[in-house]
Short mmCIF file of C-alpha atoms in Angstrom, two decimals:
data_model
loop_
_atom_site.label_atom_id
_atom_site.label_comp_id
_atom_site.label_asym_id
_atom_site.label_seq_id
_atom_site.Cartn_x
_atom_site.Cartn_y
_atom_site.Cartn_z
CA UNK L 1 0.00 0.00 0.00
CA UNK L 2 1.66 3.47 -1.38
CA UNK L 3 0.81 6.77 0.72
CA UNK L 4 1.58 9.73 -0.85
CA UNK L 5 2.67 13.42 0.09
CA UNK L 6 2.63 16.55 -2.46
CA UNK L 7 4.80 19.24 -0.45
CA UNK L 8 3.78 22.19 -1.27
CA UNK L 9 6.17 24.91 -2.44
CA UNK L 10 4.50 27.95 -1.08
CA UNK L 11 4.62 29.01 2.94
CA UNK L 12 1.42 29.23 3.17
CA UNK L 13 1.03 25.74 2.49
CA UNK L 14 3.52 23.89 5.20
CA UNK L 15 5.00 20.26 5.19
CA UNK L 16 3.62 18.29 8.07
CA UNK L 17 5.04 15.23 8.69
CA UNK L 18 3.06 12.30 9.10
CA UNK L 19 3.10 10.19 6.10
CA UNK L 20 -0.73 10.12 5.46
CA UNK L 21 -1.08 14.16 4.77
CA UNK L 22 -1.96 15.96 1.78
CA UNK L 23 -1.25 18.96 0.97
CA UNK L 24 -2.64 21.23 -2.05
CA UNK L 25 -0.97 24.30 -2.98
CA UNK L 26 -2.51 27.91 -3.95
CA UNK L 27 -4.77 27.97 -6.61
CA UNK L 28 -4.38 29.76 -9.34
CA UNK L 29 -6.20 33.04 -10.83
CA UNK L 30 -7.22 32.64 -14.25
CA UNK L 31 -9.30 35.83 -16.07
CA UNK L 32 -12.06 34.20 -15.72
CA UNK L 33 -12.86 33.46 -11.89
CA UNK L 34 -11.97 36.56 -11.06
CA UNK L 35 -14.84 39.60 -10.63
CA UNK L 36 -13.43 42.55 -12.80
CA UNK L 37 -12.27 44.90 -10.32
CA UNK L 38 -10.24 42.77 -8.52
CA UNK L 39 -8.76 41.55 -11.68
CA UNK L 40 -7.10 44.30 -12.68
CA UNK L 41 -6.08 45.03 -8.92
CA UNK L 42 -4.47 41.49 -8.83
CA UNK L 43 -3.01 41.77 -12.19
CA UNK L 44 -0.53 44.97 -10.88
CA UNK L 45 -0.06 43.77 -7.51
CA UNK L 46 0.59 39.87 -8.37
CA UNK L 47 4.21 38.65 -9.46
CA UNK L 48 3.06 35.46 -10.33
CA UNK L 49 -0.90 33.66 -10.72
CA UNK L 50 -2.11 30.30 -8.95
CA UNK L 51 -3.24 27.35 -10.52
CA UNK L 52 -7.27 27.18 -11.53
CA UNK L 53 -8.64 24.92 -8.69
CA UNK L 54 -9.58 22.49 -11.04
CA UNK L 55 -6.00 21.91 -12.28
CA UNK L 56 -5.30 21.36 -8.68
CA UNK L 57 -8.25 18.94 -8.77
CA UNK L 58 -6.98 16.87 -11.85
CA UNK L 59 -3.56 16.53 -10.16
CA UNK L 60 -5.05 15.54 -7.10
CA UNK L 61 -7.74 12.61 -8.77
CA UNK L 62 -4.71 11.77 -10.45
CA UNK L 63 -2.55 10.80 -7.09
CA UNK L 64 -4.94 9.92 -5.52
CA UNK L 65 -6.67 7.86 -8.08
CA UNK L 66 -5.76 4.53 -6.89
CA UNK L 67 -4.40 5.19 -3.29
CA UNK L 68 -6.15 5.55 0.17
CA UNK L 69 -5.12 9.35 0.85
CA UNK L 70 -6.45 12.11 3.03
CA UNK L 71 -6.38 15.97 2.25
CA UNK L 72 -5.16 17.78 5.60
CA UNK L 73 -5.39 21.21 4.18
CA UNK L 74 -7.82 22.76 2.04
CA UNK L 75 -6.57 25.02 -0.91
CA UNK L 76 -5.17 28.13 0.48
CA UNK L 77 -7.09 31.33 -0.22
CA UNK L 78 -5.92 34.17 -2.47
CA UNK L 79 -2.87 35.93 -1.95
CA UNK L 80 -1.57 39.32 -3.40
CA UNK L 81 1.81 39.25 -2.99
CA UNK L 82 3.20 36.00 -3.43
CA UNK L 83 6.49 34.30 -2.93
CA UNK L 84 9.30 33.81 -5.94
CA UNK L 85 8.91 29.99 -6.62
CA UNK L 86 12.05 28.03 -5.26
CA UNK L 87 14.63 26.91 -8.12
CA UNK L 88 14.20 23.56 -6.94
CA UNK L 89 11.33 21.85 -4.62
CA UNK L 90 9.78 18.47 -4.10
CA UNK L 91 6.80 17.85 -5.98
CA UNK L 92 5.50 14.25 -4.50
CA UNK L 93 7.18 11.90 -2.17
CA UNK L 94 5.73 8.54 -1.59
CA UNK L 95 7.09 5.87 0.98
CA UNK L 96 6.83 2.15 0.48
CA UNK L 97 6.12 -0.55 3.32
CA UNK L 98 9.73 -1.46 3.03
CA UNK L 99 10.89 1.80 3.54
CA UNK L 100 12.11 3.11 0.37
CA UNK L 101 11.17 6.60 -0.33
CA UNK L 102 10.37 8.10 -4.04
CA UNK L 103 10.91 12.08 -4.66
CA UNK L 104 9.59 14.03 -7.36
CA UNK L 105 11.86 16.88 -7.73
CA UNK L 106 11.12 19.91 -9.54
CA UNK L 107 13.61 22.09 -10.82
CA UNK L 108 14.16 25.07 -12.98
CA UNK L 109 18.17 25.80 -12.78
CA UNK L 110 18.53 23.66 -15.91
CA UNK L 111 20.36 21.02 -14.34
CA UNK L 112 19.74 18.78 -16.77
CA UNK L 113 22.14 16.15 -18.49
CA UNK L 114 22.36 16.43 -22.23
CA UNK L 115 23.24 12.14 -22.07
CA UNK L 116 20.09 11.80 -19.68
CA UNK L 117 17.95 13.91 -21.98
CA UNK L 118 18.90 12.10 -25.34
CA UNK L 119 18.23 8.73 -23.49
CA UNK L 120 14.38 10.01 -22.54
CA UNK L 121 13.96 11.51 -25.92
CA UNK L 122 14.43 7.95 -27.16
CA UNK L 123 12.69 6.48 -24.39
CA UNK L 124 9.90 8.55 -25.53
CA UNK L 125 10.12 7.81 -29.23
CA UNK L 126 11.45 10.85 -30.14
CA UNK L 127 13.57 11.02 -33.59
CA UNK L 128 17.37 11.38 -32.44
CA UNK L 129 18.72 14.71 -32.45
CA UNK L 130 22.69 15.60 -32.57
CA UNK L 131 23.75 15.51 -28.60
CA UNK L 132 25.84 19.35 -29.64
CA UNK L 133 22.53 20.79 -31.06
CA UNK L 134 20.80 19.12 -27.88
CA UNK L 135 23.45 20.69 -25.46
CA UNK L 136 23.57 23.57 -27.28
CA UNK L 137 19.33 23.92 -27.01
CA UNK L 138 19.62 23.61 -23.50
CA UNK L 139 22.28 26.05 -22.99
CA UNK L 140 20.61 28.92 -25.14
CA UNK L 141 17.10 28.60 -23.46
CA UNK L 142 15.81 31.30 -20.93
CA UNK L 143 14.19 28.31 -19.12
CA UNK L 144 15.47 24.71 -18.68
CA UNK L 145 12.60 22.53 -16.37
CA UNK L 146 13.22 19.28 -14.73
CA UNK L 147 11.98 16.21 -13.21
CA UNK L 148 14.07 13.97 -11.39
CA UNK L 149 13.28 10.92 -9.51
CA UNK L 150 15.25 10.51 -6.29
CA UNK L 151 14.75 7.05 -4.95
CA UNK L 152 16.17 6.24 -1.03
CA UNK L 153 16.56 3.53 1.22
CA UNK L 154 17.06 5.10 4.70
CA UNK L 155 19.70 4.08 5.99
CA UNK L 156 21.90 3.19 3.15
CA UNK L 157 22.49 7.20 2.55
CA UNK L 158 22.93 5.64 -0.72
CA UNK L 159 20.38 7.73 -3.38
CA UNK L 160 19.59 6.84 -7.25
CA UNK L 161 18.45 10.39 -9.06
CA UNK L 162 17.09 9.89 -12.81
CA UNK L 163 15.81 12.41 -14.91
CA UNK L 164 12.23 11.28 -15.61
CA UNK L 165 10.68 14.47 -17.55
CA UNK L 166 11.98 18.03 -18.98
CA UNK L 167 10.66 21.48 -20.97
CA UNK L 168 12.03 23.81 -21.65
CA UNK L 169 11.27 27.83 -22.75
CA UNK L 170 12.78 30.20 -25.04
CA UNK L 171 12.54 34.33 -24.43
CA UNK L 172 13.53 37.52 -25.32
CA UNK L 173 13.43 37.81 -21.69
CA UNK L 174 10.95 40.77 -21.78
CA UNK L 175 7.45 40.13 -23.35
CA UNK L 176 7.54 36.52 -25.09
CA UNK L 177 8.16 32.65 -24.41
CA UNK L 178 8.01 29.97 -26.52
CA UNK L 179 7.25 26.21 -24.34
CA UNK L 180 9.62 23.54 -26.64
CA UNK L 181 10.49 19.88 -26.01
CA UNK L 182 8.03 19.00 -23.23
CA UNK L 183 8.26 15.21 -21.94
CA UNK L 184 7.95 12.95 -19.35
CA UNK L 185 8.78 9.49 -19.46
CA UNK L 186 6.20 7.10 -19.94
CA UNK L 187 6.48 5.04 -16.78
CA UNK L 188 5.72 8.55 -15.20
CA UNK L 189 3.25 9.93 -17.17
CA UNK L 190 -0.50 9.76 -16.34
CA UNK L 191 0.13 11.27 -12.22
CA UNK L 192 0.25 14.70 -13.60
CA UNK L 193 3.65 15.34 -13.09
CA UNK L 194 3.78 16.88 -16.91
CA UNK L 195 0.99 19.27 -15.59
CA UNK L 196 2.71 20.32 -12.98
CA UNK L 197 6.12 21.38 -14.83
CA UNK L 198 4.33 22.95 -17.02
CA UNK L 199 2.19 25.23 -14.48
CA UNK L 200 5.29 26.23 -12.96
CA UNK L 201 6.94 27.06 -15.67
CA UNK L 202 4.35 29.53 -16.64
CA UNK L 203 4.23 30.87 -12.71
CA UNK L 204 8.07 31.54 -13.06
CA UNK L 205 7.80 33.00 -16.40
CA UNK L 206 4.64 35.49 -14.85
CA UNK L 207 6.55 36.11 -12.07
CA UNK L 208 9.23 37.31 -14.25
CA UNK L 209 6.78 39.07 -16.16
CA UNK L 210 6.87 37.62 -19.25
CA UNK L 211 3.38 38.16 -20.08
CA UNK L 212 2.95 36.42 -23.71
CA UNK L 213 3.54 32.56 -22.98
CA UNK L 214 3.17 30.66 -26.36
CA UNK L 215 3.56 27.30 -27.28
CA UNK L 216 3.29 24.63 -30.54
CA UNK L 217 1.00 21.58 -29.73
CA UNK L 218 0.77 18.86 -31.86
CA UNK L 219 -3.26 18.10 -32.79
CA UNK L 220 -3.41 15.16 -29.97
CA UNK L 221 -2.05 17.67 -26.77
CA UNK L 222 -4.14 20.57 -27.29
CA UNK L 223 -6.72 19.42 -24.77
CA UNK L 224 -3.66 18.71 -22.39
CA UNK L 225 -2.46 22.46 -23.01
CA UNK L 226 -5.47 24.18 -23.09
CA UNK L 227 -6.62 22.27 -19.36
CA UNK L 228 -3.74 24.63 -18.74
CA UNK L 229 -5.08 27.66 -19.67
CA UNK L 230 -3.63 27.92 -22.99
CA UNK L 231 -5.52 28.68 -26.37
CA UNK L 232 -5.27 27.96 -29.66
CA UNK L 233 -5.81 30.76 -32.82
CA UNK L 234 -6.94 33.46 -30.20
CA UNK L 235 -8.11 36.00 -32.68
CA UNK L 236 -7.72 34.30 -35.58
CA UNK L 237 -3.70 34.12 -34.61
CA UNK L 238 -2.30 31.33 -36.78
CA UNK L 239 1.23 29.76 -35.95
CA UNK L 240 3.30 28.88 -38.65
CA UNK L 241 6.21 27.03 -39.93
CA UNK L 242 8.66 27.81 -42.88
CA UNK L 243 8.15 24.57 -44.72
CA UNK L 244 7.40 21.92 -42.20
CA UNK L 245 9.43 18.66 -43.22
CA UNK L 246 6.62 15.88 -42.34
CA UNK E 1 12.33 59.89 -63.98
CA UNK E 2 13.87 57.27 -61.34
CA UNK E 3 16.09 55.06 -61.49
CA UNK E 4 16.62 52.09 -59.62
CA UNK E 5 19.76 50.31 -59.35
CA UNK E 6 19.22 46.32 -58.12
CA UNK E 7 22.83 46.28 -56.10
CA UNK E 8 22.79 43.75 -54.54
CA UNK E 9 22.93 40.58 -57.79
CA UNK E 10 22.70 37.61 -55.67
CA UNK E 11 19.43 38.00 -54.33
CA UNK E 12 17.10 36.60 -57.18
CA UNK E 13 17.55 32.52 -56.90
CA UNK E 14 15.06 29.67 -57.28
CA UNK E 15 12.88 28.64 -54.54
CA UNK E 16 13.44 25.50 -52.92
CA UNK E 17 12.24 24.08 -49.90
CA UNK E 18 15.63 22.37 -49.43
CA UNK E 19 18.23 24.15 -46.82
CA UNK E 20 21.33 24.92 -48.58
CA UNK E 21 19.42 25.64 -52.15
CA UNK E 22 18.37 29.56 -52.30
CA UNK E 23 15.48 30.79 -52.80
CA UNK E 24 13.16 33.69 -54.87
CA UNK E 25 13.05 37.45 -53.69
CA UNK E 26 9.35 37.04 -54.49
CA UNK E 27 8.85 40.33 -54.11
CA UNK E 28 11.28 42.04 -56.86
CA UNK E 29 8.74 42.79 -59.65
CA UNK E 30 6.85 44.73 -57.11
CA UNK E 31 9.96 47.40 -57.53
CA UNK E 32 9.63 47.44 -61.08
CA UNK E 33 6.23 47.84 -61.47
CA UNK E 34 5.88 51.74 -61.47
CA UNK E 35 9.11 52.72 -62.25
CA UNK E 36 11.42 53.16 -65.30
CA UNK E 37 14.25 50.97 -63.74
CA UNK E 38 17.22 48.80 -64.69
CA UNK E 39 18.35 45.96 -63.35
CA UNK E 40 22.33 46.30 -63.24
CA UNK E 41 23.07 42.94 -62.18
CA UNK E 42 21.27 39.77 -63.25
CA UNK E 43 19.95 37.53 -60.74
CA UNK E 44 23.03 34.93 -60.03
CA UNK E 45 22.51 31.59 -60.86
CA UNK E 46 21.89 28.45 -58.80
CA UNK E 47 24.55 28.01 -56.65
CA UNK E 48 25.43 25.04 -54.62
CA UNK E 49 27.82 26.72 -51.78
CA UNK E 50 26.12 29.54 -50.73
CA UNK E 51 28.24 31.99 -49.25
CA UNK E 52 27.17 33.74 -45.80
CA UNK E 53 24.80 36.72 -46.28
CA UNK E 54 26.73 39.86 -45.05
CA UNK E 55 25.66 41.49 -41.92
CA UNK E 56 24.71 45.02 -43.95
CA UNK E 57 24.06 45.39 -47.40
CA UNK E 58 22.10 47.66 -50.11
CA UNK E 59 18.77 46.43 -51.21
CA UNK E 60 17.40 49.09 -53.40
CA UNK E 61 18.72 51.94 -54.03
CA UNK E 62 17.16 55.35 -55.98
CA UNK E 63 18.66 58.43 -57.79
CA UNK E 64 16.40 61.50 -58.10
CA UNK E 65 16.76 64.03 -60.89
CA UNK E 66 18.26 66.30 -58.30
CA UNK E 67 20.81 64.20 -57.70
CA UNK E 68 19.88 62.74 -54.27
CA UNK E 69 20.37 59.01 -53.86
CA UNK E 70 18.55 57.13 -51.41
CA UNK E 71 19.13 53.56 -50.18
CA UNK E 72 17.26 50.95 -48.21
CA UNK E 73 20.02 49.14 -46.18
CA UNK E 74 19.31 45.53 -44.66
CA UNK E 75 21.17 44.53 -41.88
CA UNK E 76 21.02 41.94 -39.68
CA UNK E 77 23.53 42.80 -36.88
CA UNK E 78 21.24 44.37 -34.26
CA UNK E 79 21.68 47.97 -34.86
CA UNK E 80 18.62 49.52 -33.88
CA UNK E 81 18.50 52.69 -31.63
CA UNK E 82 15.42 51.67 -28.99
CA UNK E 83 14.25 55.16 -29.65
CA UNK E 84 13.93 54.98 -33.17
CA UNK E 85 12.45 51.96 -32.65
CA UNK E 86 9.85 53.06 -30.24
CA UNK E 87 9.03 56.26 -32.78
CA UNK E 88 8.51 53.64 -35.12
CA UNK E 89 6.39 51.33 -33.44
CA UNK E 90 4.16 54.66 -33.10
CA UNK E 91 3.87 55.08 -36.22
CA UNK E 92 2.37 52.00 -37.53
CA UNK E 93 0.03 51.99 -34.20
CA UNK E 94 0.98 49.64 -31.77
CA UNK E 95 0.15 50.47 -28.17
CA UNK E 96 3.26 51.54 -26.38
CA UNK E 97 5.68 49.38 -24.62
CA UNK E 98 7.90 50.08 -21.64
CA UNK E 99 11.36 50.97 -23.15
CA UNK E 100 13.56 49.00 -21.15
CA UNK E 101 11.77 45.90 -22.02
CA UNK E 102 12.39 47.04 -25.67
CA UNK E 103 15.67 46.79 -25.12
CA UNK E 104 15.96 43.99 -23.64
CA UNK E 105 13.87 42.47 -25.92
CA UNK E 106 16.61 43.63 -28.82
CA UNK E 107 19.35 42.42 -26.49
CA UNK E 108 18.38 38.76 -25.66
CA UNK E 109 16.85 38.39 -29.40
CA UNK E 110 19.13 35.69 -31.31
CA UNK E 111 18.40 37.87 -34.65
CA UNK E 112 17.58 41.55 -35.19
CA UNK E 113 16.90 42.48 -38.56
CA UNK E 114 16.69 45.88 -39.75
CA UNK E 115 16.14 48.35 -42.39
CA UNK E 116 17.30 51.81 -42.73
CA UNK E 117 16.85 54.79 -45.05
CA UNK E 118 19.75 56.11 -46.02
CA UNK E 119 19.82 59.70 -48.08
CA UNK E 120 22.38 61.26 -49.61
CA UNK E 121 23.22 64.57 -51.85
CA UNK E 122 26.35 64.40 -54.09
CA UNK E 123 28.36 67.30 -53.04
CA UNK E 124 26.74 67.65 -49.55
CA UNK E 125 30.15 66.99 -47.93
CA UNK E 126 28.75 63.59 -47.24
CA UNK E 127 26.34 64.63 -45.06
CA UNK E 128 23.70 61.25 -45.36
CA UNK E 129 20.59 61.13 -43.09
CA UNK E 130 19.73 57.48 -41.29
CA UNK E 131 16.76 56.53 -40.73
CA UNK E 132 15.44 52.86 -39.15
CA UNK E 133 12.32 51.94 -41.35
CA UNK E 134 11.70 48.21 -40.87
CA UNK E 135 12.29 45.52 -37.89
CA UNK E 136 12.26 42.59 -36.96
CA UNK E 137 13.51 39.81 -34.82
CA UNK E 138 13.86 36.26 -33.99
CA UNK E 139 14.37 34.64 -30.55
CA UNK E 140 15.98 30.78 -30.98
CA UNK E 141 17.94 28.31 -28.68
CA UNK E 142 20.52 28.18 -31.29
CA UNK E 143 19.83 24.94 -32.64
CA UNK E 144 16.57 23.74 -33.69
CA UNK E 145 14.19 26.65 -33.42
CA UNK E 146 13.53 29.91 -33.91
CA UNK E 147 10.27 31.98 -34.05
CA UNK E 148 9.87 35.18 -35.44
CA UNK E 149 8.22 38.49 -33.38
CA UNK E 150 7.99 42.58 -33.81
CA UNK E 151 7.75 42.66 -37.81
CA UNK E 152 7.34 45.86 -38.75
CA UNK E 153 7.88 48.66 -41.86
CA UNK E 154 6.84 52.13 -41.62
CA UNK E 155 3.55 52.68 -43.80
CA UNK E 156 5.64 55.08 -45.67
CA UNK E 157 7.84 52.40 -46.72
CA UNK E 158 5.73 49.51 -47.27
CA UNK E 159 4.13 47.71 -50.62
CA UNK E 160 7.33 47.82 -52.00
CA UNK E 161 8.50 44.35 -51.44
CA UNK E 162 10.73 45.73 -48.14
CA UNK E 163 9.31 43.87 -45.70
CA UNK E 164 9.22 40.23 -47.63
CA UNK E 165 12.80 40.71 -48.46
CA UNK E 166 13.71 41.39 -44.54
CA UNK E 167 11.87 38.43 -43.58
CA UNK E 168 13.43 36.11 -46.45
CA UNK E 169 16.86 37.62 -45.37
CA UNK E 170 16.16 36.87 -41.98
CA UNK E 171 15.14 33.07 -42.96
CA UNK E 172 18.19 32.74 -45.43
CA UNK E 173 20.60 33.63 -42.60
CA UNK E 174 18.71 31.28 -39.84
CA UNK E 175 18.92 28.61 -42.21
CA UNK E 176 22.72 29.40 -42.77
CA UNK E 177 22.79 28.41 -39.05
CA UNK E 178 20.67 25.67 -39.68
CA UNK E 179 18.06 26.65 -37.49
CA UNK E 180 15.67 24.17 -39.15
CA UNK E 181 12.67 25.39 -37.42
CA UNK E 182 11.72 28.75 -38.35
CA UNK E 183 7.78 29.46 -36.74
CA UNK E 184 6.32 32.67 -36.04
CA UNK E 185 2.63 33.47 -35.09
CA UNK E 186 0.24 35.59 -37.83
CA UNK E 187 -2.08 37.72 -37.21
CA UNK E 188 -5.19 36.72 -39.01
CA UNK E 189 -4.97 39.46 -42.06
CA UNK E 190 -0.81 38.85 -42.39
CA UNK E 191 -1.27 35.09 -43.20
CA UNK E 192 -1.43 35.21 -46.51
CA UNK E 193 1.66 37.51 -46.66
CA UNK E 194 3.60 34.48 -44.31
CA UNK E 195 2.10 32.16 -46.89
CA UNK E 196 3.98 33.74 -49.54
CA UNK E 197 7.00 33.51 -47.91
CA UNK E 198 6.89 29.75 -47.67
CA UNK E 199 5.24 29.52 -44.23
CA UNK E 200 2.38 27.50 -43.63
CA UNK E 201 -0.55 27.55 -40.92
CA UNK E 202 -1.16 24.59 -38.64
CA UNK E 203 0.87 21.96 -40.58
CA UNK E 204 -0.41 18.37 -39.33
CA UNK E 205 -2.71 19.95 -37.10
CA UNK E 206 -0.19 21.65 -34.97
CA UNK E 207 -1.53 24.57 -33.33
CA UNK E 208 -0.14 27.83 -31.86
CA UNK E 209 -1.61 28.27 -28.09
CA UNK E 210 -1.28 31.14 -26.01
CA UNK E 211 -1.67 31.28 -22.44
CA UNK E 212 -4.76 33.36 -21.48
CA UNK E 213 -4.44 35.73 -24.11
CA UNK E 214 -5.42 39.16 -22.98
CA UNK E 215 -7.33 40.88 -26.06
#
């Protein structure tokens, strides 16, 4: 029987310690569950936005799909001024019967290994890519995101850390991003973990107020991106490609 | 009665979706159409090696009775005063940004593609007035994408084929990089001018998104 523990990056949200806790973090403002007037009050005053409660909700049916759980705390409340997101913070942590403990790690420092990378692009059937254009990619982007798996034994001090998902953003740094390359491997994906990097990518990018966040999604992932508050053609905006190579 | 000098003789080449072919400056009847002009140079042929694009060069340039020559400079090495660029991001109508986001914007583009006016009066003591008339820029990770913001020409300046050629500059020199991903994202009425340019809109159903677009 798995238990399972989402720590929370914010303060407002802390870690408690006994195994069986929950914990959901702040939820996020979108346009649209806001009344107007505090909209545009928010919008000045906030550095970054929370997740839409029912992102929060699809992350949580997700973990807790199959696994006897209890939420502690309820979603925290909105908040105007709120906290820089750590560089790196544990997403989930679940503990096994025999003792072995599974973290989730989040990070955004773009400490990511280009050997690592190429051997989850394969994993996830991606066509190979030159490992200098690959380094070189991960150098030149504003934003490198991570998931690593960090799998102990207590009391062996001995840890295994694999990279088990990655996206990753370019910018001019002042009013555009561009999401590339986002994946998780497949023995990961379904828990919401892909969600997750993703929403925090776009708090980080807010809170460094880069307000246009853009992205490419192939046909079958739009649902997955827009469930994340992104849309496609607003306006009658069309992306395009200089002679796509099928 | 004008003349117009095409300077620069490697620019007309056949279009090929192929990197390292060259490709049409779709746009140069456009410059012919109202004007008594000569081509100087004929378009260059097909050439397999294609050497680098230079960072500055003439595109058109036009004598006046009086003398006065003016030229329409590309260049592609970042040279654009935030000021000028702010004056001219008036002029075509687009709401004001902060300027020190402008500039940073320029800085941390990968490209920055411009065009400036250039006029000159034999004799004058080579006095010349500059002046930026086009833009635009290109963010990238320096390997397998790039996507192209901010193009603009100032309505002065435009219908003559100016802004095409800056973007097919801009695509020839990513593609020199090989930067095999060149994107950008269209307004709806400006589609059909990306079209022509070899882009194309939502190819195998891939869609530009945008994170709670404000309108």
């Amino acid at each position: 029987m798995l238990t399972h523990n989402v720590a929370a990056p914010s303060s407002l949200c802390p870690i408690l310690s006994n195994d069986w806790h929950f914990h959901v973090s702040d939820q996020l403002i979108s346009p649209h569950n806001l009344n107007p007037n505090l909209f545009w009050r928010a919008s000045r005053k906030i550095k970054g936005c929370r997740l839409k409660s029912s992102f929060w909700e699809s992350i949580r049916s997700g973990i807790l799909k199959n696994n006897t759980t209890q939420i502690v705390e309820p979603p925290s409340t909105l908040e105007e001024e709120e906290e820089p997101l750590p560089d790196e913070f544990v997403l989930v942590e679940k503990s096994q019967l025999d003792g072995e403990v599974e973290q989730i790690i989040f990070s955004s420092g773009g400490d990511v290994d280009v050997y690592e990378l190429q051997a989850l692009c394969d994993k996830v059937g991606w066509p190979r890519r030159p490992l200098s254009k690959l380094a070189a990619a991960l150098k030149n982007s504003y934003m490198v995101a991570a998931l690593h798996s960090v799998k102990k034994l207590p009391g062996s001090g001995n840890e295994q850390k694999r990279l088990i998902g990655m996206a990753r953003a370019t910018s001019d740094h002042a009013f555009n991003a561009t999401i590339w390359d986002v994946l998780v491997d497949p023995s990961y994906q379904g828990q919401g973990l892909g969600k997750a990097m993703v929403e925090k990518m776009i708090r980080t990018l807010l809170q460094r107020d880069i307000g246009n966040i853009t992205l490419f999604a192939d046909s079958q992932v739009v649902e997955f991106y827009r469930n994340l508050g992104f849309e496609p053609d607003p306006e009658g905006i069309k992306g395009m490609f200089w002679y796509p190579r099928y």
